[in-house]
CSV table of C-alpha atoms in Angstrom, one decimal:
chain,number,residue,atom,x,y,z
A,830,MET,CA,25.5,-13.3,54.0
A,831,GLU,CA,23.9,-10.1,53.0
A,832,SER,CA,25.1,-8.4,56.2
A,833,ASN,CA,28.7,-9.4,55.4
A,834,LYS,CA,28.4,-7.7,52.0
A,835,GLU,CA,27.1,-4.6,53.6
A,836,ALA,CA,29.9,-4.7,56.2
A,837,ARG,CA,32.5,-4.9,53.4
A,838,ARG,CA,30.8,-2.0,51.5
A,839,ILE,CA,30.9,0.1,54.7
A,840,PHE,CA,34.5,-0.7,55.3
A,841,SER,CA,35.4,0.1,51.7
A,842,ASP,CA,33.7,3.5,52.0
A,843,PHE,CA,35.5,4.0,55.3
A,844,MET,CA,38.9,3.4,53.7
A,845,THR,CA,38.1,5.7,50.8
A,846,ARG,CA,37.7,8.5,53.3
A,847,ILE,CA,40.8,7.4,55.1
A,848,ALA,CA,42.7,7.9,51.8
A,849,LYS,CA,41.3,11.4,51.6
A,850,PHE,CA,42.3,12.2,55.1
A,851,GLU,CA,45.8,11.0,54.5
A,852,GLU,CA,46.0,13.2,51.4
A,853,LEU,CA,44.8,16.2,53.5
A,854,ALA,CA,47.4,15.5,56.1
A,855,THR,CA,50.2,15.5,53.5
A,856,LEU,CA,48.9,18.8,52.1
A,857,GLY,CA,48.7,20.3,55.6
A,858,SER,CA,52.3,19.3,56.3
A,859,GLY,CA,53.4,21.2,53.2
A,860,LEU,CA,51.3,24.2,54.2
A,861,LEU,CA,53.0,24.2,57.6
A,862,GLY,CA,56.4,24.1,56.0
A,863,SER,CA,55.5,27.1,53.8
A,864,PHE,CA,54.3,29.0,56.9
A,865,ARG,CA,57.5,28.3,58.7
A,866,ASN,CA,59.6,29.4,55.7
A,867,GLN,CA,57.7,32.7,55.3
A,868,LEU,CA,57.9,33.4,59.0
A,869,GLU,CA,61.7,32.9,58.8
A,870,LEU,CA,61.9,35.5,56.1
A,871,LEU,CA,59.8,37.9,58.2
A,872,GLN,CA,61.8,37.3,61.4
A,873,ARG,CA,65.3,37.7,60.0
A,874,ASN,CA,67.2,40.5,61.4
A,875,PRO,CA,69.6,42.6,59.2
A,876,LEU,CA,73.1,43.4,60.2
A,877,ASP,CA,73.4,46.3,62.5
A,878,LYS,CA,75.3,48.7,60.3
A,879,ARG,CA,75.2,51.4,63.0
A,880,SER,CA,78.0,49.5,64.7
A,881,LYS,CA,81.4,51.1,63.7
A,882,LEU,CA,83.1,47.7,63.6
A,883,VAL,CA,80.5,46.1,61.4
A,884,GLY,CA,80.4,49.2,59.2
A,885,ASP,CA,84.2,49.1,58.7
A,886,ILE,CA,84.2,45.4,57.9
A,887,ILE,CA,81.4,45.9,55.3
A,888,LYS,CA,83.2,48.8,53.6
A,889,ALA,CA,86.5,46.9,53.5
A,890,ASN,CA,84.8,43.8,52.1
A,891,GLU,CA,82.3,44.9,49.5
A,892,THR,CA,82.3,41.7,47.6
A,893,GLN,CA,79.4,40.4,45.5
A,894,ARG,CA,78.7,37.8,48.1
A,895,MET,CA,78.5,40.5,50.9
A,896,LYS,CA,76.3,42.8,48.8
A,897,ALA,CA,74.0,39.9,47.9
A,898,TYR,CA,73.8,38.9,51.6
A,899,LEU,CA,73.0,42.5,52.7
A,900,LYS,CA,70.4,42.9,50.1
A,901,ASP,CA,68.8,39.6,51.0
A,902,ARG,CA,68.7,40.4,54.7
A,903,CYS,CA,67.2,43.8,54.3
A,904,LEU,CA,63.4,43.4,54.2
A,905,THR,CA,61.8,46.0,52.0
A,906,VAL,CA,58.2,47.2,52.4
A,907,PRO,CA,57.0,45.4,49.2
A,908,ALA,CA,58.8,42.2,50.3
A,909,GLY,CA,57.2,42.5,53.8
A,910,VAL,CA,53.8,42.9,52.3
A,911,GLN,CA,54.3,39.9,50.0
A,912,ILE,CA,55.4,37.8,53.0
A,913,MET,CA,52.4,38.9,55.1
A,914,THR,CA,50.1,38.1,52.2
A,915,LYS,CA,51.6,34.6,51.9
A,916,LEU,CA,51.3,34.1,55.7
A,917,ASN,CA,47.6,35.1,55.6
A,918,MET,CA,47.1,32.7,52.7
A,919,CYS,CA,48.6,29.9,54.8
A,920,GLN,CA,46.3,30.8,57.7
A,921,GLN,CA,43.3,30.6,55.4
A,922,GLY,CA,44.7,27.3,54.1
A,923,PHE,CA,44.9,26.0,57.7
A,924,ARG,CA,41.2,26.9,58.3
A,925,ASP,CA,40.1,25.1,55.1
A,926,HIS,CA,42.3,22.1,56.0
A,927,LEU,CA,40.8,21.8,59.5
A,928,ASP,CA,37.2,22.2,58.1
A,929,LYS,CA,37.8,19.4,55.5
A,930,ALA,CA,39.5,17.1,58.0
A,931,LYS,CA,36.7,17.6,60.6
A,932,SER,CA,34.1,16.9,57.9
A,933,LEU,CA,35.9,13.6,57.0
A,934,LEU,CA,36.1,12.7,60.7
A,935,ASP,CA,32.3,13.2,61.0
A,936,GLU,CA,31.8,11.0,58.0
A,937,LEU,CA,34.1,8.3,59.4
A,938,GLU,CA,32.2,8.4,62.7
A,939,CYS,CA,28.9,7.9,60.9
A,940,LEU,CA,30.3,4.9,59.0
A,941,VAL,CA,31.5,3.4,62.3
A,942,ASP,CA,28.0,3.8,63.7
A,943,ASN,CA,26.6,2.2,60.5
A,944,MET,CA,28.9,-0.8,60.9
A,945,ILE,CA,27.8,-1.3,64.5
A,946,SER,CA,24.1,-1.1,63.5
A,947,THR,CA,24.8,-3.6,60.7
A,948,LEU,CA,26.4,-6.1,63.1
A,949,LYS,CA,23.6,-5.7,65.6
A,950,MET,CA,20.9,-6.4,63.0
A,951,ALA,CA,22.9,-9.4,61.7
A,952,ASN,CA,23.2,-10.8,65.2
A,953,GLU,CA,19.5,-10.3,65.8
A,954,ARG,CA,18.7,-12.0,62.5
A,955,GLU,CA,20.9,-14.9,63.3
A,956,THR,CA,19.3,-15.4,66.7
A,957,SER,CA,15.8,-15.2,65.3
A,958,ASN,CA,16.6,-17.8,62.7
A,959,GLY,CA,17.7,-20.2,65.4
A,960,CYS,CA,20.8,-21.5,63.7
A,961,GLU,CA,21.9,-23.2,66.9
A,962,ASN,CA,18.8,-25.5,66.7
A,963,HIS,CA,20.1,-27.2,63.6
A,964,SER,CA,23.3,-28.5,65.2
A,965,GLY,CA,22.2,-32.1,64.6
A,966,ASP,CA,22.2,-31.8,60.9
A,967,GLU,CA,25.6,-32.0,59.2
A,968,LEU,CA,24.7,-29.6,56.4
A,969,ALA,CA,23.3,-27.2,59.0
A,970,GLU,CA,26.5,-27.4,60.9
A,971,GLU,CA,28.5,-26.4,57.8
A,972,ASP,CA,26.2,-23.5,57.2
A,973,ALA,CA,26.5,-22.4,60.8
A,974,GLU,CA,30.3,-22.6,60.6
A,975,LEU,CA,30.2,-20.5,57.4
A,976,VAL,CA,27.9,-17.9,59.1
A,977,HIS,CA,30.3,-17.8,62.0
A,978,LEU,CA,33.3,-17.2,59.7
A,979,LYS,CA,31.5,-14.4,57.9
A,980,LYS,CA,30.4,-12.9,61.1
A,981,HIS,CA,34.0,-13.0,62.4
A,982,GLU,CA,35.1,-11.2,59.2
A,983,ALA,CA,32.5,-8.4,59.7
A,984,PHE,CA,33.7,-8.0,63.3
A,985,ASP,CA,37.3,-7.6,62.1
A,986,TYR,CA,36.1,-4.8,59.9
A,987,ALA,CA,34.3,-3.1,62.8
A,988,ALA,CA,37.3,-3.5,65.2
A,989,MET,CA,39.7,-2.1,62.6
A,990,MET,CA,37.4,0.9,61.9
A,991,GLY,CA,37.2,1.7,65.6
A,992,ILE,CA,41.0,1.6,66.0
A,993,ILE,CA,41.7,3.7,63.0
A,994,TYR,CA,39.0,6.3,63.8
A,995,ASN,CA,40.5,6.8,67.2
A,996,MET,CA,44.0,7.3,65.7
A,997,LEU,CA,42.8,9.8,63.2
A,998,LYS,CA,40.8,11.7,65.8
A,999,GLN,CA,44.0,12.1,67.9
A,1000,ASP,CA,45.9,13.1,64.8
A,1001,TYR,CA,43.4,15.7,64.0
A,1002,THR,CA,43.4,17.1,67.5
A,1003,MET,CA,47.2,17.4,67.3
A,1004,GLN,CA,46.9,19.3,64.0
A,1005,GLU,CA,44.2,21.6,65.5
A,1006,LYS,CA,46.4,22.4,68.5
A,1007,ILE,CA,49.4,23.2,66.2
A,1008,VAL,CA,47.4,25.5,64.0
A,1009,SER,CA,45.8,27.3,67.0
A,1010,SER,CA,49.2,28.0,68.4
A,1011,LEU,CA,50.7,29.6,65.3
A,1012,LYS,CA,51.7,33.2,65.7
A,1013,LEU,CA,53.9,35.7,63.9
A,1014,SER,CA,56.1,35.6,67.0
A,1015,SER,CA,56.4,31.8,67.1
A,1016,PRO,CA,60.0,30.8,67.5
A,1017,LEU,CA,61.5,29.0,64.5
A,1018,GLU,CA,62.7,26.1,66.7
A,1019,GLN,CA,59.1,25.6,67.8
A,1020,LEU,CA,57.9,25.6,64.2
A,1021,ASP,CA,60.5,23.1,63.3
A,1022,SER,CA,59.2,20.8,66.0
A,1023,TYR,CA,55.6,21.3,64.8
A,1024,CYS,CA,56.7,20.4,61.2
A,1025,LYS,CA,58.4,17.3,62.5
A,1026,MET,CA,55.4,16.1,64.6
A,1027,TRP,CA,53.0,16.8,61.7
A,1028,SER,CA,55.1,14.8,59.4
A,1029,LEU,CA,55.8,11.9,61.8
A,1030,ARG,CA,52.1,11.7,62.8
A,1031,PRO,CA,52.9,9.9,66.1
A,1032,TYR,CA,49.3,8.8,66.7
A,1033,ILE,CA,49.2,6.8,63.5
A,1034,ASN,CA,50.2,3.1,63.7
A,1035,ASP,CA,51.5,2.3,60.2
A,1036,ASP,CA,51.2,-1.5,60.8
A,1037,VAL,CA,47.5,-1.1,61.6
A,1038,MET,CA,47.0,1.0,58.5
A,1039,HIS,CA,48.7,-1.5,56.3
A,1040,GLN,CA,46.6,-4.3,57.8
A,1041,ALA,CA,43.5,-2.3,57.1
A,1042,TRP,CA,44.4,-1.9,53.4
A,1043,ARG,CA,45.1,-5.6,53.1
A,1044,LEU,CA,41.5,-6.3,54.3
A,1045,ILE,CA,40.0,-4.8,51.1
A,1046,ARG,CA,42.4,-6.3,48.6
């Protein structure tokens, strides 16, 4: 069936874009981790050496480890500028990420629509050919059964595409909400939760994804 070949081609294109979306999600996870790490450096508070007790302890224990710790905890102006530059780069990276992910989602939606149109045309063609009128002929019955099997396969593609598209749409919405909530004052505990959620991708069913990849092998 020509329509089945077209359905398989559409599904293959769909999965190609899925692979790109997955790659983007991984890159976005790394970007979020970088943002979290830079923000931790910015938010770190140095020891309050104005405290007499703290000052006395530092003077009495000027070891290399203590000196290194104090130097590391004191954020100099150049270091602060460097951190802010990296944070701004992360923010730009997030905007680029969301733009690319949204573009892929739009392409996936178009492919879903194309698959639906292909199935509709195939169904109309089958009806117009009147395959059911040849049920008395043994060869025609075999042809009709083959058509039914091919049609069922195409519907499997369409159903899988719909399920995956909805999962990715929810995944994108989660990423968008995380990015929109990022601030320089964001608590590190909150960022840790964001990183975990982005990495876990709770809306993505791995079993469904594996099944989809098996369909094109």
